[in-house]
């Protein structure tokens, strides 16, 4: 059983159909890079996986469980209780393009907040673990800094530590480096590389082709709300089969 | 014009205004507490995804901002007993406090609503992505940041409320101003008495302003940086 099972997912915003029957499985330990032109639905797909967005058809399971829905006796999907979905979400890490660190909390407090508030980890233990995590992303000395006192790259590394503090079984990254100055991209990618090497299951939306080439087990190409092609990076980059993949790669490489 | 300084000082230093001053302060705090609670409810309703709740908030806002507060005060004290065949017949103090609180709630709704929308939606998203329920994300992440925007205008509303309580003289609540009117209607020293009344309001306003400054300083308090880590950084 795959860790993430996405089956024929449809998503609309008003009249606009943004996901038109997306299916994708991600195995535990796998690193999948999502590629696609702007507006192809990459962000929306990530947000459906942890149910920050509802879906209109199909289903998404993480670790064998539906996220955000329960199935009625007659097979229909029903929205489940906020508390139940929240508990499932707690085990799915998400890293945002614009970091979204909690502005009123220090780096350390950003990392301890959810473990203490959601998982009920004792504060002292959460603090110790948070310091270890901050050390592992190279930011132990910034523990008492507020987000506005950190560079973009440092903020994003704190955001990764914050997500990891929940001991997620899956990490979702939505263009984690595209809001960064070029010289800060490397430190964040390096953190992600080490995370991938540690065996974390990751779904990563990125335009960093070197990361996709070196780290991804599989690259998935999206266009107009559908998966049009997927394969190992070596194959997809050297011999893309779909014309739109070719066009996309020609533009970006 | 002759300024009757002996009447002035006599009124100023008499103990007549102590209880009314406490009454004024009490009405102010209770009415504001009511308004803040209503304001939170109103703001959440105004930002709700349920249309009926948004309409309710709109209606509340529109009504209470449109009808003069003096009309509302008289309504609660004089019209409500008639309307309900005396089933509801509130003492002036309570009727007046409710009227002021309900009316102020409309303004607090707007203040709290703008505080809430001033917080980047990404903050709530991140909280939700970490497994916080909607209520917890609101309480732990959104509200503390919104408070920085909500507190300064709320302080101003407090001070405005202190002065608005004087309208309750219309239903004979024994607050500062109505106490003054009672005095000058007997001794006809309008100016001297109003002077004293003003001094009392000024004193209470100064008190609330000091309180406001203190609270704002606390909430604007920035980094309580761990000095050990600072030393390490620069050392
Ligand atoms: N909340 C929303 N309401 C309405 N339309 C939306 C919303 N979010 C996304 N869309 C639309 O859905 C489509 C897909 O958006 P999405 O953000 O998933 O694309 P993307 O592949 O992540 O693009 P990008 O590379 O620019 O981030 C776009 O046309 C976008 O305008
Ligand atoms: Mg996107």
Short mmCIF file of C-alpha atoms and ligand atoms in Angstrom, two decimals:
data_model
loop_
_atom_site.label_atom_id
_atom_site.label_comp_id
_atom_site.label_asym_id
_atom_site.label_seq_id
_atom_site.Cartn_x
_atom_site.Cartn_y
_atom_site.Cartn_z
CA UNK A 1 0.00 0.00 0.00
CA UNK A 2 1.32 3.39 -0.98
CA UNK A 3 1.63 6.03 1.74
CA UNK A 4 -0.27 8.56 -0.35
CA UNK A 5 -3.02 7.36 -2.68
CA UNK A 6 -4.62 9.97 -4.89
CA UNK A 7 -7.43 8.63 -7.03
CA UNK A 8 -9.18 10.55 -9.77
CA UNK A 9 -9.33 13.80 -7.80
CA UNK A 10 -11.43 16.65 -9.14
CA UNK A 11 -11.34 20.14 -7.69
CA UNK A 12 -13.18 23.25 -8.80
CA UNK A 13 -12.98 26.90 -7.78
CA UNK A 14 -16.38 28.16 -8.82
CA UNK A 15 -16.73 27.23 -12.47
CA UNK A 16 -13.01 26.74 -12.96
CA UNK A 17 -11.96 23.09 -12.80
CA UNK A 18 -8.42 23.15 -11.44
CA UNK A 19 -7.83 19.42 -10.93
CA UNK A 20 -9.37 17.23 -13.61
CA UNK A 21 -8.99 13.69 -12.40
CA UNK A 22 -5.53 13.49 -10.85
CA UNK A 23 -4.26 10.09 -9.78
CA UNK A 24 -0.90 9.58 -8.11
CA UNK A 25 0.59 7.17 -5.61
CA UNK A 26 3.58 7.97 -3.44
CA UNK A 27 5.38 5.19 -1.61
CA UNK A 28 6.78 5.57 1.88
CA UNK A 29 10.31 6.97 1.67
CA UNK A 30 9.82 8.22 -1.84
CA UNK A 31 10.70 11.75 -2.97
CA UNK A 32 8.39 13.01 -5.70
CA UNK A 33 8.94 16.32 -7.46
CA UNK A 34 5.87 17.96 -9.02
CA UNK A 35 6.55 20.06 -12.09
CA UNK A 36 4.21 22.12 -14.20
CA UNK A 37 3.53 25.55 -15.57
CA UNK A 38 1.98 28.23 -13.41
CA UNK A 39 -1.69 27.52 -12.87
CA UNK A 40 -1.41 23.81 -13.65
CA UNK A 41 -2.74 22.93 -10.19
CA UNK A 42 0.39 21.93 -8.23
CA UNK A 43 -0.35 24.02 -5.16
CA UNK A 44 -3.99 23.01 -5.22
CA UNK A 45 -3.05 19.31 -5.31
CA UNK A 46 -0.74 19.70 -2.29
CA UNK A 47 -3.42 21.57 -0.38
CA UNK A 48 -5.96 18.85 -1.14
CA UNK A 49 -3.64 16.22 0.30
CA UNK A 50 -3.84 17.73 3.80
CA UNK A 51 -7.38 18.97 3.21
CA UNK A 52 -6.63 22.67 3.33
CA UNK A 53 -8.88 22.51 0.25
CA UNK A 54 -11.96 20.37 -0.20
CA UNK A 55 -12.26 18.07 -3.21
CA UNK A 56 -15.32 17.52 -5.36
CA UNK A 57 -14.72 14.00 -6.59
CA UNK A 58 -12.29 11.14 -6.17
CA UNK A 59 -10.42 10.43 -2.96
CA UNK A 60 -7.11 11.00 -1.21
CA UNK A 61 -5.76 8.64 1.40
CA UNK A 62 -2.68 9.10 3.54
CA UNK A 63 -1.45 6.00 5.36
CA UNK A 64 -4.65 4.24 4.34
CA UNK A 65 -6.97 6.90 5.81
CA UNK A 66 -9.10 9.47 4.06
CA UNK A 67 -8.16 13.01 5.10
CA UNK A 68 -11.08 15.35 5.69
CA UNK A 69 -13.80 12.87 4.83
CA UNK A 70 -15.54 9.78 6.10
CA UNK A 71 -17.36 7.35 3.90
CA UNK A 72 -21.08 6.79 4.52
CA UNK A 73 -22.63 3.33 4.45
CA UNK A 74 -23.84 4.04 0.94
CA UNK A 75 -20.32 4.93 -0.16
CA UNK A 76 -20.76 8.73 -0.29
CA UNK A 77 -18.03 10.97 1.12
CA UNK A 78 -18.97 13.28 3.98
CA UNK A 79 -16.87 16.05 5.58
CA UNK A 80 -15.53 14.81 8.87
CA UNK A 81 -15.22 16.75 12.12
CA UNK A 82 -12.59 19.49 12.28
CA UNK A 83 -10.92 17.87 15.28
CA UNK A 84 -10.56 14.53 13.47
CA UNK A 85 -9.11 16.08 10.33
CA UNK A 86 -6.81 18.24 12.42
CA UNK A 87 -5.39 15.19 14.14
CA UNK A 88 -4.60 13.59 10.77
CA UNK A 89 -3.14 16.83 9.45
CA UNK A 90 -0.81 16.97 12.41
CA UNK A 91 1.16 14.10 10.86
CA UNK A 92 1.48 15.77 7.47
CA UNK A 93 4.12 18.48 7.37
CA UNK A 94 3.74 21.41 5.04
CA UNK A 95 6.29 24.02 4.04
CA UNK A 96 5.04 27.15 2.33
CA UNK A 97 6.51 29.37 -0.31
CA UNK A 98 6.25 32.37 2.02
CA UNK A 99 7.40 30.49 5.16
CA UNK A 100 4.42 31.60 7.28
CA UNK A 101 6.36 31.49 10.52
CA UNK A 102 4.23 32.66 13.43
CA UNK A 103 5.20 36.32 13.63
CA UNK A 104 4.56 36.73 17.34
CA UNK A 105 6.68 33.76 18.39
CA UNK A 106 10.45 33.21 18.45
CA UNK A 107 12.05 30.55 16.27
CA UNK A 108 12.08 28.19 19.24
CA UNK A 109 8.44 28.91 20.12
CA UNK A 110 7.47 28.40 16.48
CA UNK A 111 8.89 24.90 16.70
CA UNK A 112 7.43 24.01 20.12
CA UNK A 113 3.97 25.54 19.65
CA UNK A 114 2.22 22.71 17.80
CA UNK A 115 3.85 19.79 19.64
CA UNK A 116 2.79 21.31 22.96
CA UNK A 117 -0.63 22.55 21.86
CA UNK A 118 -1.64 19.73 19.55
CA UNK A 119 0.30 16.64 20.61
CA UNK A 120 0.42 17.62 24.31
CA UNK A 121 4.17 17.04 24.51
CA UNK A 122 5.45 18.35 27.87
CA UNK A 123 6.97 21.81 27.28
CA UNK A 124 10.43 20.92 28.58
CA UNK A 125 10.63 17.92 26.29
CA UNK A 126 9.29 19.89 23.32
CA UNK A 127 11.89 22.58 23.95
CA UNK A 128 14.74 20.09 24.05
CA UNK A 129 13.60 18.48 20.84
CA UNK A 130 13.07 21.86 19.19
CA UNK A 131 16.62 22.91 20.03
CA UNK A 132 17.89 19.67 18.49
CA UNK A 133 15.84 20.31 15.37
CA UNK A 134 17.02 23.91 15.12
CA UNK A 135 20.58 22.63 15.49
CA UNK A 136 19.96 20.13 12.70
CA UNK A 137 18.95 22.95 10.35
CA UNK A 138 21.93 24.99 11.51
CA UNK A 139 19.99 27.57 13.54
CA UNK A 140 20.59 26.73 17.16
CA UNK A 141 21.96 30.23 17.81
CA UNK A 142 18.81 31.83 16.37
CA UNK A 143 16.40 30.09 18.75
CA UNK A 144 15.40 33.31 20.49
CA UNK A 145 15.04 35.40 17.36
CA UNK A 146 11.71 36.51 16.01
CA UNK A 147 10.90 35.74 12.36
CA UNK A 148 11.42 39.35 11.26
CA UNK A 149 14.95 39.14 12.61
CA UNK A 150 15.83 36.21 10.34
CA UNK A 151 16.75 36.05 6.67
CA UNK A 152 14.37 34.31 4.28
CA UNK A 153 16.56 31.24 4.13
CA UNK A 154 16.75 31.07 7.91
CA UNK A 155 12.98 31.50 8.20
CA UNK A 156 12.39 28.68 5.78
CA UNK A 157 14.75 26.39 7.68
CA UNK A 158 12.87 27.19 10.92
CA UNK A 159 9.64 26.40 9.05
CA UNK A 160 11.07 23.01 8.09
CA UNK A 161 12.11 22.35 11.69
CA UNK A 162 8.62 23.41 12.82
CA UNK A 163 7.02 20.86 10.50
CA UNK A 164 9.47 18.13 11.52
CA UNK A 165 8.71 18.70 15.21
CA UNK A 166 5.35 17.03 14.61
CA UNK A 167 7.15 13.85 13.48
CA UNK A 168 5.29 13.82 10.19
CA UNK A 169 5.11 10.74 8.02
CA UNK A 170 4.87 12.92 4.95
CA UNK A 171 6.25 16.34 4.06
CA UNK A 172 4.71 18.63 1.46
CA UNK A 173 6.82 21.45 0.05
CA UNK A 174 5.25 24.18 -2.08
CA UNK A 175 8.01 26.03 -3.92
CA UNK A 176 10.03 26.37 -0.72
CA UNK A 177 12.83 28.35 -2.37
CA UNK A 178 11.03 30.55 -4.86
CA UNK A 179 10.58 33.47 -2.46
CA UNK A 180 14.29 33.45 -1.59
CA UNK A 181 17.17 35.52 -2.86
CA UNK A 182 19.33 33.30 -5.08
CA UNK A 183 22.19 33.14 -2.60
CA UNK A 184 19.86 31.73 0.08
CA UNK A 185 18.37 28.94 -2.02
CA UNK A 186 21.28 26.58 -1.44
CA UNK A 187 20.96 26.38 2.36
CA UNK A 188 17.29 25.42 2.15
CA UNK A 189 17.85 22.85 -0.61
CA UNK A 190 20.69 21.37 1.43
CA UNK A 191 18.35 20.94 4.40
CA UNK A 192 15.82 19.25 2.13
CA UNK A 193 18.47 16.98 0.65
CA UNK A 194 19.45 15.77 4.10
CA UNK A 195 15.82 15.21 4.97
CA UNK A 196 15.36 13.12 1.82
CA UNK A 197 18.48 11.14 2.65
CA UNK A 198 17.04 10.39 6.09
CA UNK A 199 14.19 8.55 4.41
CA UNK A 200 11.40 11.11 4.70
CA UNK A 201 8.54 10.80 2.24
CA UNK A 202 8.38 14.09 0.36
CA UNK A 203 6.20 15.68 -2.30
CA UNK A 204 7.99 18.76 -3.55
CA UNK A 205 6.79 21.44 -5.92
CA UNK A 206 9.90 23.20 -7.16
CA UNK A 207 11.54 24.70 -10.19
CA UNK A 208 14.98 23.74 -8.90
CA UNK A 209 15.95 21.22 -11.56
CA UNK A 210 19.20 20.25 -9.87
CA UNK A 211 17.23 19.19 -6.80
CA UNK A 212 14.78 17.24 -8.94
CA UNK A 213 17.62 15.53 -10.83
CA UNK A 214 19.70 14.61 -7.79
CA UNK A 215 17.13 13.94 -5.11
CA UNK A 216 13.82 12.93 -6.66
CA UNK A 217 12.95 9.28 -7.12
CA UNK A 218 10.23 10.32 -9.50
CA UNK A 219 9.23 13.46 -11.32
CA UNK A 220 5.56 14.11 -12.05
CA UNK A 221 4.61 16.58 -14.74
CA UNK A 222 1.28 18.37 -14.46
CA UNK A 223 -0.53 20.44 -17.07
CA UNK A 224 -4.05 21.91 -16.92
CA UNK A 225 -5.03 20.02 -13.82
CA UNK A 226 -3.84 16.62 -14.99
CA UNK A 227 -0.76 14.47 -14.63
CA UNK A 228 0.56 14.20 -18.17
CA UNK A 229 3.77 12.33 -17.59
CA UNK A 230 5.85 10.82 -14.83
CA UNK A 231 9.08 8.90 -14.46
CA UNK A 232 12.53 8.86 -12.91
CA UNK A 233 14.25 12.22 -13.36
CA UNK A 234 16.98 10.85 -15.64
CA UNK A 235 14.41 9.51 -18.03
CA UNK A 236 11.99 12.41 -17.88
CA UNK A 237 14.65 15.05 -18.34
CA UNK A 238 16.58 13.32 -21.11
CA UNK A 239 13.70 11.81 -23.03
CA UNK A 240 10.38 13.48 -22.25
CA UNK A 241 7.59 11.89 -24.22
CA UNK A 242 4.79 14.43 -23.94
CA UNK A 243 5.15 17.53 -26.13
CA UNK A 244 4.10 19.79 -23.26
CA UNK A 245 6.78 18.31 -21.03
CA UNK A 246 9.31 18.97 -23.77
CA UNK A 247 8.14 22.55 -24.12
CA UNK A 248 8.18 23.08 -20.34
CA UNK A 249 11.67 21.63 -19.92
CA UNK A 250 12.98 23.61 -22.87
CA UNK A 251 11.83 26.79 -21.15
CA UNK A 252 13.13 25.98 -17.73
CA UNK A 253 16.44 24.14 -18.28
CA UNK B 1 -20.12 87.20 35.24
CA UNK B 2 -19.13 86.45 38.77
CA UNK B 3 -17.27 83.28 39.52
CA UNK B 4 -18.40 82.03 42.89
CA UNK B 5 -15.16 80.54 44.03
CA UNK B 6 -16.47 79.45 47.39
CA UNK B 7 -19.30 77.50 45.72
CA UNK B 8 -16.73 76.06 43.32
CA UNK B 9 -14.32 74.85 45.99
CA UNK B 10 -17.09 73.62 48.18
CA UNK B 11 -18.43 71.48 45.34
CA UNK B 12 -14.96 70.37 44.28
CA UNK B 13 -13.95 69.15 47.70
CA UNK B 14 -17.30 67.76 48.77
CA UNK B 15 -17.62 63.99 48.86
CA UNK B 16 -20.80 64.21 46.78
CA UNK B 17 -19.05 63.11 43.58
CA UNK B 18 -17.15 60.11 44.90
CA UNK B 19 -19.93 57.56 44.59
CA UNK B 20 -21.13 58.96 41.22
CA UNK B 21 -17.54 58.77 39.94
CA UNK B 22 -17.35 55.13 40.94
CA UNK B 23 -20.73 54.57 39.30
CA UNK B 24 -19.46 56.17 36.09
CA UNK B 25 -16.34 53.98 36.13
CA UNK B 26 -18.41 50.89 36.88
CA UNK B 27 -20.84 51.55 34.03
CA UNK B 28 -17.90 52.21 31.70
CA UNK B 29 -16.17 48.93 32.51
CA UNK B 30 -19.30 46.76 32.45
CA UNK B 31 -20.60 48.33 29.23
CA UNK B 32 -17.18 47.92 27.57
CA UNK B 33 -16.92 44.30 28.75
CA UNK B 34 -20.32 43.63 27.20
CA UNK B 35 -19.27 45.46 24.05
CA UNK B 36 -16.03 43.50 23.73
CA UNK B 37 -17.83 40.17 24.10
CA UNK B 38 -20.45 41.25 21.56
CA UNK B 39 -17.65 42.57 19.35
CA UNK B 40 -15.88 39.21 19.29
CA UNK B 41 -19.12 37.46 18.44
CA UNK B 42 -19.99 40.08 15.86
CA UNK B 43 -16.54 39.96 14.24
CA UNK B 44 -16.55 36.16 14.03
CA UNK B 45 -20.07 36.30 12.55
CA UNK B 46 -19.05 39.00 10.08
CA UNK B 47 -16.13 36.84 8.89
CA UNK B 48 -18.06 33.55 8.98
CA UNK B 49 -18.51 31.49 5.86
CA UNK B 50 -22.21 31.19 6.72
CA UNK B 51 -24.15 33.88 4.95
CA UNK B 52 -26.89 34.04 7.61
CA UNK B 53 -24.31 34.93 10.26
CA UNK B 54 -22.77 37.60 8.05
CA UNK B 55 -26.22 39.10 7.53
CA UNK B 56 -26.88 39.05 11.24
CA UNK B 57 -23.64 40.93 11.87
CA UNK B 58 -24.46 43.43 9.13
CA UNK B 59 -27.93 44.02 10.57
CA UNK B 60 -26.55 44.52 14.08
CA UNK B 61 -23.95 46.97 12.83
CA UNK B 62 -26.35 48.89 10.64
CA UNK B 63 -29.03 49.21 13.29
CA UNK B 64 -26.93 50.24 16.25
CA UNK B 65 -24.77 52.62 14.30
CA UNK B 66 -27.82 54.22 12.73
CA UNK B 67 -29.95 54.89 15.81
CA UNK B 68 -28.76 57.62 18.23
CA UNK B 69 -27.56 56.15 21.47
CA UNK B 70 -29.77 58.48 23.51
CA UNK B 71 -32.82 57.03 21.74
CA UNK B 72 -31.60 53.53 22.61
CA UNK B 73 -31.09 54.48 26.25
CA UNK B 74 -34.61 55.83 26.62
CA UNK B 75 -35.94 52.80 24.76
CA UNK B 76 -34.40 50.35 27.23
CA UNK B 77 -35.57 52.27 30.26
CA UNK B 78 -38.95 53.73 29.27
CA UNK B 79 -40.25 51.95 26.17
CA UNK B 80 -39.36 48.35 26.99
CA UNK B 81 -41.59 48.10 30.09
CA UNK B 82 -44.52 49.50 28.09
CA UNK B 83 -43.77 47.19 25.18
CA UNK B 84 -43.64 44.10 27.39
CA UNK B 85 -46.49 45.01 29.71
CA UNK B 86 -44.00 45.51 32.51
CA UNK B 87 -42.63 41.98 32.12
CA UNK B 88 -39.25 43.61 31.53
CA UNK B 89 -38.79 46.64 33.72
CA UNK B 90 -35.12 47.25 34.31
CA UNK B 91 -33.64 49.62 36.88
CA UNK B 92 -32.16 52.69 35.20
CA UNK B 93 -28.57 51.69 35.95
CA UNK B 94 -28.97 48.30 34.29
CA UNK B 95 -31.06 49.53 31.37
CA UNK B 96 -28.53 52.27 30.69
CA UNK B 97 -25.52 49.96 30.91
CA UNK B 98 -27.11 47.45 28.54
CA UNK B 99 -28.00 50.21 26.08
CA UNK B 100 -24.45 51.57 26.09
CA UNK B 101 -22.90 48.08 25.84
CA UNK B 102 -25.11 46.95 22.97
CA UNK B 103 -24.47 50.14 21.05
CA UNK B 104 -20.73 50.02 21.65
CA UNK B 105 -20.68 46.35 20.60
CA UNK B 106 -21.33 47.48 17.04
CA UNK B 107 -18.19 49.63 17.07
CA UNK B 108 -16.16 46.88 18.76
CA UNK B 109 -17.34 44.47 16.06
CA UNK B 110 -15.72 46.68 13.46
CA UNK B 111 -12.53 47.14 15.47
CA UNK B 112 -12.11 43.43 16.17
CA UNK B 113 -13.02 42.50 12.62
CA UNK B 114 -10.33 44.76 11.20
CA UNK B 115 -7.86 43.36 13.73
CA UNK B 116 -8.60 39.83 12.61
CA UNK B 117 -8.31 40.58 8.91
CA UNK B 118 -5.03 42.41 9.49
CA UNK B 119 -3.38 39.05 10.26
CA UNK B 120 -1.87 37.39 7.19
CA UNK B 121 -4.08 34.41 6.21
CA UNK B 122 -0.85 32.40 5.89
CA UNK B 123 -0.60 32.43 9.69
CA UNK B 124 -3.88 30.58 10.04
CA UNK B 125 -2.98 28.22 7.19
CA UNK B 126 0.28 27.29 8.85
CA UNK B 127 -1.48 26.70 12.15
CA UNK B 128 -4.08 24.49 10.47
CA UNK B 129 -1.38 22.60 8.56
CA UNK B 130 0.28 21.81 11.90
CA UNK B 131 -2.91 20.16 13.12
CA UNK B 132 -4.48 22.95 15.13
CA UNK B 133 -8.27 23.03 15.10
CA UNK B 134 -9.95 26.20 13.87
CA UNK B 135 -10.58 27.32 17.45
CA UNK B 136 -7.00 26.68 18.54
CA UNK B 137 -5.55 28.43 15.50
CA UNK B 138 -7.72 31.41 16.32
CA UNK B 139 -6.79 31.47 19.98
CA UNK B 140 -3.10 30.71 19.79
CA UNK B 141 -2.01 32.21 16.47
CA UNK B 142 -4.46 34.70 14.97
CA UNK B 143 -5.82 36.42 18.08
CA UNK B 144 -2.50 37.30 19.74
CA UNK B 145 -1.42 39.03 16.55
CA UNK B 146 -4.80 40.70 16.02
CA UNK B 147 -4.71 42.10 19.57
CA UNK B 148 -1.84 44.41 18.65
CA UNK B 149 -4.20 46.07 16.18
CA UNK B 150 -7.30 45.82 18.37
CA UNK B 151 -5.96 47.22 21.65
CA UNK B 152 -5.13 50.85 20.75
CA UNK B 153 -8.57 51.77 19.30
CA UNK B 154 -10.26 49.84 22.11
CA UNK B 155 -8.49 52.12 24.58
CA UNK B 156 -9.94 55.10 22.77
CA UNK B 157 -13.40 53.56 22.87
CA UNK B 158 -13.02 53.11 26.61
CA UNK B 159 -12.35 56.80 27.04
CA UNK B 160 -15.20 57.74 24.72
CA UNK B 161 -17.49 55.45 26.72
CA UNK B 162 -16.52 57.14 29.96
CA UNK B 163 -17.84 60.40 28.56
CA UNK B 164 -20.89 58.85 26.89
CA UNK B 165 -22.12 57.58 30.27
CA UNK B 166 -23.14 61.19 30.93
CA UNK B 167 -26.09 60.60 28.59
CA UNK B 168 -27.55 58.37 31.29
CA UNK B 169 -28.55 61.54 33.15
CA UNK B 170 -31.59 61.38 30.83
CA UNK B 171 -32.87 58.35 32.75
CA UNK B 172 -31.64 59.68 36.12
CA UNK B 173 -28.76 57.27 36.66
CA UNK B 174 -26.73 58.79 39.52
CA UNK B 175 -23.50 59.23 37.56
CA UNK B 176 -21.25 62.30 37.59
CA UNK B 177 -23.15 64.56 35.22
CA UNK B 178 -26.63 63.90 36.59
CA UNK B 179 -25.29 64.49 40.09
CA UNK B 180 -24.04 67.86 38.81
CA UNK B 181 -27.41 68.72 37.29
CA UNK B 182 -29.08 67.96 40.60
CA UNK B 183 -26.75 70.37 42.36
CA UNK B 184 -27.03 73.26 39.93
CA UNK B 185 -30.79 72.96 39.65
CA UNK B 186 -30.85 73.84 43.36
CA UNK B 187 -28.09 76.43 43.68
CA UNK B 188 -28.11 77.74 40.07
CA UNK B 189 -24.31 77.82 40.03
CA UNK B 190 -24.22 76.29 36.55
CA UNK B 191 -20.71 77.27 35.65
CA UNK B 192 -19.06 76.35 38.95
CA UNK B 193 -20.77 72.97 39.05
CA UNK B 194 -20.03 72.13 35.41
CA UNK B 195 -16.43 73.11 36.06
CA UNK B 196 -16.24 70.56 38.85
CA UNK B 197 -18.01 67.95 36.73
CA UNK B 198 -15.44 68.52 33.99
CA UNK B 199 -12.59 68.14 36.45
CA UNK B 200 -13.95 64.77 37.51
CA UNK B 201 -14.22 63.58 33.91
CA UNK B 202 -10.73 64.86 33.15
CA UNK B 203 -9.32 63.00 36.14
CA UNK B 204 -10.98 59.74 35.16
CA UNK B 205 -9.92 60.17 31.54
CA UNK B 206 -6.34 60.71 32.68
CA UNK B 207 -6.57 57.55 34.74
CA UNK B 208 -7.84 55.49 31.79
CA UNK B 209 -5.23 57.02 29.49
CA UNK B 210 -2.48 55.97 31.87
CA UNK B 211 -3.96 52.48 31.97
CA UNK B 212 -4.15 52.41 28.17
CA UNK B 213 -0.48 53.40 27.84
CA UNK B 214 0.52 50.67 30.27
CA UNK B 215 -1.40 47.97 28.44
CA UNK B 216 -0.20 49.09 25.03
CA UNK B 217 3.39 49.01 26.20
CA UNK B 218 2.93 45.48 27.42
CA UNK B 219 1.45 44.26 24.18
CA UNK B 220 3.94 46.05 22.00
CA UNK B 221 6.72 44.48 24.09
CA UNK B 222 9.24 43.12 21.64
CA UNK B 223 11.86 40.44 22.00
CA UNK B 224 12.65 39.31 25.48
CA UNK B 225 15.87 37.96 24.11
CA UNK B 226 17.74 35.39 26.07
CA UNK B 227 20.86 37.25 27.10
CA UNK B 228 23.01 34.12 27.24
CA UNK B 229 22.32 33.48 23.59
CA UNK B 230 22.92 37.13 22.75
CA UNK B 231 26.29 37.04 24.46
CA UNK B 232 27.19 33.92 22.52
CA UNK B 233 26.21 35.61 19.29
CA UNK B 234 28.29 38.70 19.76
CA UNK B 235 31.03 37.05 21.78
N1 LIG C 1 -8.60 30.00 -3.75
C1 LIG C 1 -8.75 30.03 -5.09
N2 LIG C 1 -9.86 30.56 -5.65
C2 LIG C 1 -10.03 30.59 -6.98
N3 LIG C 1 -9.14 30.11 -7.88
C3 LIG C 1 -8.01 29.57 -7.39
C4 LIG C 1 -7.75 29.51 -5.98
N4 LIG C 1 -6.55 28.92 -5.80
C5 LIG C 1 -6.08 28.65 -7.03
N5 LIG C 1 -6.94 29.02 -8.00
C6 LIG C 1 -6.78 28.83 -9.44
O1 LIG C 1 -6.51 27.47 -9.67
C7 LIG C 1 -5.57 27.30 -10.69
C8 LIG C 1 -4.44 26.44 -10.21
O2 LIG C 1 -3.76 27.14 -9.19
P1 LIG C 1 -2.51 26.53 -8.42
O3 LIG C 1 -2.12 27.56 -7.42
O4 LIG C 1 -2.82 25.18 -7.95
O5 LIG C 1 -1.43 26.46 -9.58
P2 LIG C 1 0.11 26.17 -9.46
O6 LIG C 1 0.39 25.06 -10.39
O7 LIG C 1 0.51 26.00 -8.06
O8 LIG C 1 0.72 27.51 -10.04
P3 LIG C 1 2.03 28.33 -9.60
O9 LIG C 1 3.18 27.67 -10.27
O10 LIG C 1 1.77 29.70 -10.16
O11 LIG C 1 2.09 28.32 -8.12
C9 LIG C 1 -5.16 28.70 -11.12
O12 LIG C 1 -5.87 29.02 -12.28
C10 LIG C 1 -5.58 29.56 -9.98
O13 LIG C 1 -5.92 30.84 -10.42
MG1 LIG C 2 1.67 27.12 -6.69
#
